[in-house]
Amino acid sequence: MNALLEAQGLHLRFGAVRALDDVALSIWPGEVVAIVGESGSGKSSLLRVLAGMQRADAGQVLYRDAAGATHSILDASDAALRRLMRSDWGFVHQNARDALRMEVSAGGNVGERLMAAGNRHYGNIREVAAHWLERVEMDPARIDETPKNFSGGMQQRLQIARTLVTSPRLVFMDEPTGGLDVSVQAKLLDLIRGLVADLGLAVLLVTHDIAAARLLAHRIMVMRHGQVVEEGLTDRVLDDPRHPYTQLLVSSVLAA
Amino acid sequence: MNAALTGYNFGYLDEATKRMIRRALLKAVCIPGHQVPFGAREMPLPYGWGTGGIQVTASVLGPDDVLKVIDQGADDTTNAVSIRRFFNRVAGVATTESTAEATIIQTRHRIPETPLSEGQILVYQVPMPEPLFRLEPRVAESTRLHAMAEYGLMQVKLYEDIARQGEVATSYNHPVMVNHRYLMSPSPIPAFDNPKMHMNAGLQLFGAGREKRIYAVPPYTDVRSLDFEDHPFKPVRAPHACAICGSEESYLDEVITDDQGGRMHVCSDTDYCASRPPV
Ligand SMILES: Nc1ncnc2c1ncn2[C@@H]1O[C@H](COP(=O)(O)OP(=O)(O)OP(=O)(O)O)[C@@H](O)[C@H]1O
Ligand SMILES: [Mg+2]
Ligand SMILES: [Zn+2]
């Protein structure tokens, strides 16, 4: 089996700030990898570079599609990236409002990717959208309401439905539970865990919530100042952290 | 030609400008449905009066052409009359109200009922050429969507219409796909007219003055109205016969006839209506 996504030697600077300093990473089909670290450590930058949303200064990112063809993300054309984003990938943003169309109904939001992929059957689009609302534990009777009426947690579930409806192979999530109430966060994490397992998704999950990483991830990468300071299987990293920074991170969670 | 004003170049525009516009038109014909920017000139008419259409007409007009101008299907509205008179003065060309006799027809909001034949040119006045502009106000982004033929967003709009109203709500300016490639605004013609664009024998040219865009549908080009398989596009028409000629095929205007709320339906295409025997 081959890695789904492989990155090497990634460098990215913003002026004097090294957002990424020689980062390497790989993720395999069906694997959930959490990227943890303090604020400003470069997590979002890494995600954006891997998804082709931000050009790195140096390095390489290779994506292998379902047909086995390899795409060099840092050299890919705008058109090729958009095609991947439409067919193979999904991106879940921290703020659902950045991803949802707030004037468009829940059904239209979920159906957009289906229509972009060429589905031209209204009844079928609606049926799939209703089914996905149920899957993210929303009342399908609300299919014609716009997200403006929904709570933050519901908006986030709608964003997840909208992203997963076309069964992407790889999903990037940047703090998907950030900014929500703790009880809402817990439910959402459960939901994500169920969906990821059912669909066999590969997920790159950025979070600074160690508990979320423990719940969802097979592997953890710890970032600090643009570098990966430690990585390994989730239980190993959290139960037996080797790098002093990871030890600090884990103990501060335990203390809290 | 002797009736024409002196001191103006033939057709008002100078030759260099016409050449520039013809180049844009040629490009537009080569890429059906694609919007081509052009260096629109100031015209002696305000925007909204068809300055884009007038510049296109001026650039394709020759001394032997016969010009017809319609506004909402009628030859006798102020807008149509003043554009016709304008070209009569600056080009001295013959004008007509007959669709069949015209070589060039400039139009706002309608396609004539009488089918065009090969060699005829239909020039549309276009207020807003970008079909995505309400959905994607960023010009750079809508340009990118066209470049990549990403039209899911337009389909979302139709989905929303059906979800909210049970049917597609655009009774005019209903978007079309041209030659299986470009999404195009047909200008604010009634959806009823959309099927006439498909495989039309005439050349269809579109000019948007304020937005400085030209686009075209060459003869015999595939033009499809966007729809869903289970909600197919329907060219709607008021379910009446014309009160003057009895036509049950033509697009009708509703006319108020008195203060008591009396009303009747008559053909919007005045030439078509007049060419038929009265009922
Ligand atoms: N567009 C930008 N311009 C300038 N500096 C940037 C830009 N994006 C990120 N940075 C800087 O790069 C560093 C890494 O930022 P990044 O957003 O990747 O961190 P993060 O780990 O996602 O943080 P957080 O947990 O707060 O989201 C930070 O110092 C940040 O200020
Ligand atoms: Mg971040
Ligand atoms: Zn009539």
Coordinates of N, CA and C and ligand atoms in Angstrom, one line a residue, chain B residues 242-247 250 252 266-267 269 272-274 276, ligand 3:
Chain B
C242 N -53.9 35.7 -28.8 CA -53.8 37.1 -29.0 C -55.2 37.7 -29.4
A243 N -55.5 38.8 -28.7 CA -56.8 39.4 -28.9 C -56.9 40.0 -30.3
I244 N -55.8 40.3 -31.0 CA -55.8 40.9 -32.3 C -55.7 39.9 -33.4
C245 N -54.7 39.0 -33.3 CA -54.5 38.0 -34.4 C -54.9 36.6 -34.1
G246 N -55.2 36.4 -32.8 CA -55.6 35.0 -32.4 C -54.5 34.0 -32.2
S247 N -53.3 34.4 -32.3 CA -52.2 33.5 -32.2 C -52.1 32.8 -30.9
S250 N -47.6 32.8 -30.0 CA -46.7 33.9 -29.8 C -46.6 34.3 -28.3
L252 N -47.1 36.8 -25.4 CA -48.1 37.8 -25.2 C -47.8 38.8 -24.1
V266 N -52.1 40.6 -26.0 CA -51.8 40.8 -27.5 C -50.3 40.4 -27.7
C267 N -50.0 40.0 -28.9 CA -48.6 39.7 -29.3 C -47.7 40.8 -28.8
D269 N -44.7 40.8 -30.2 CA -44.0 41.1 -31.5 C -45.0 41.8 -32.4
Y272 N -45.0 40.6 -36.2 CA -45.6 39.3 -36.3 C -47.2 39.4 -36.3
C273 N -47.6 40.2 -35.3 CA -49.1 40.3 -35.1 C -49.7 41.0 -36.4
A274 N -49.1 42.0 -36.9 CA -49.6 42.8 -38.0 C -49.6 42.0 -39.3
R276 N -50.4 39.0 -39.6 CA -51.4 37.9 -39.6 C -52.8 38.5 -39.8
Ligands
ZN3 ZN -51.2 38.9 -32.3

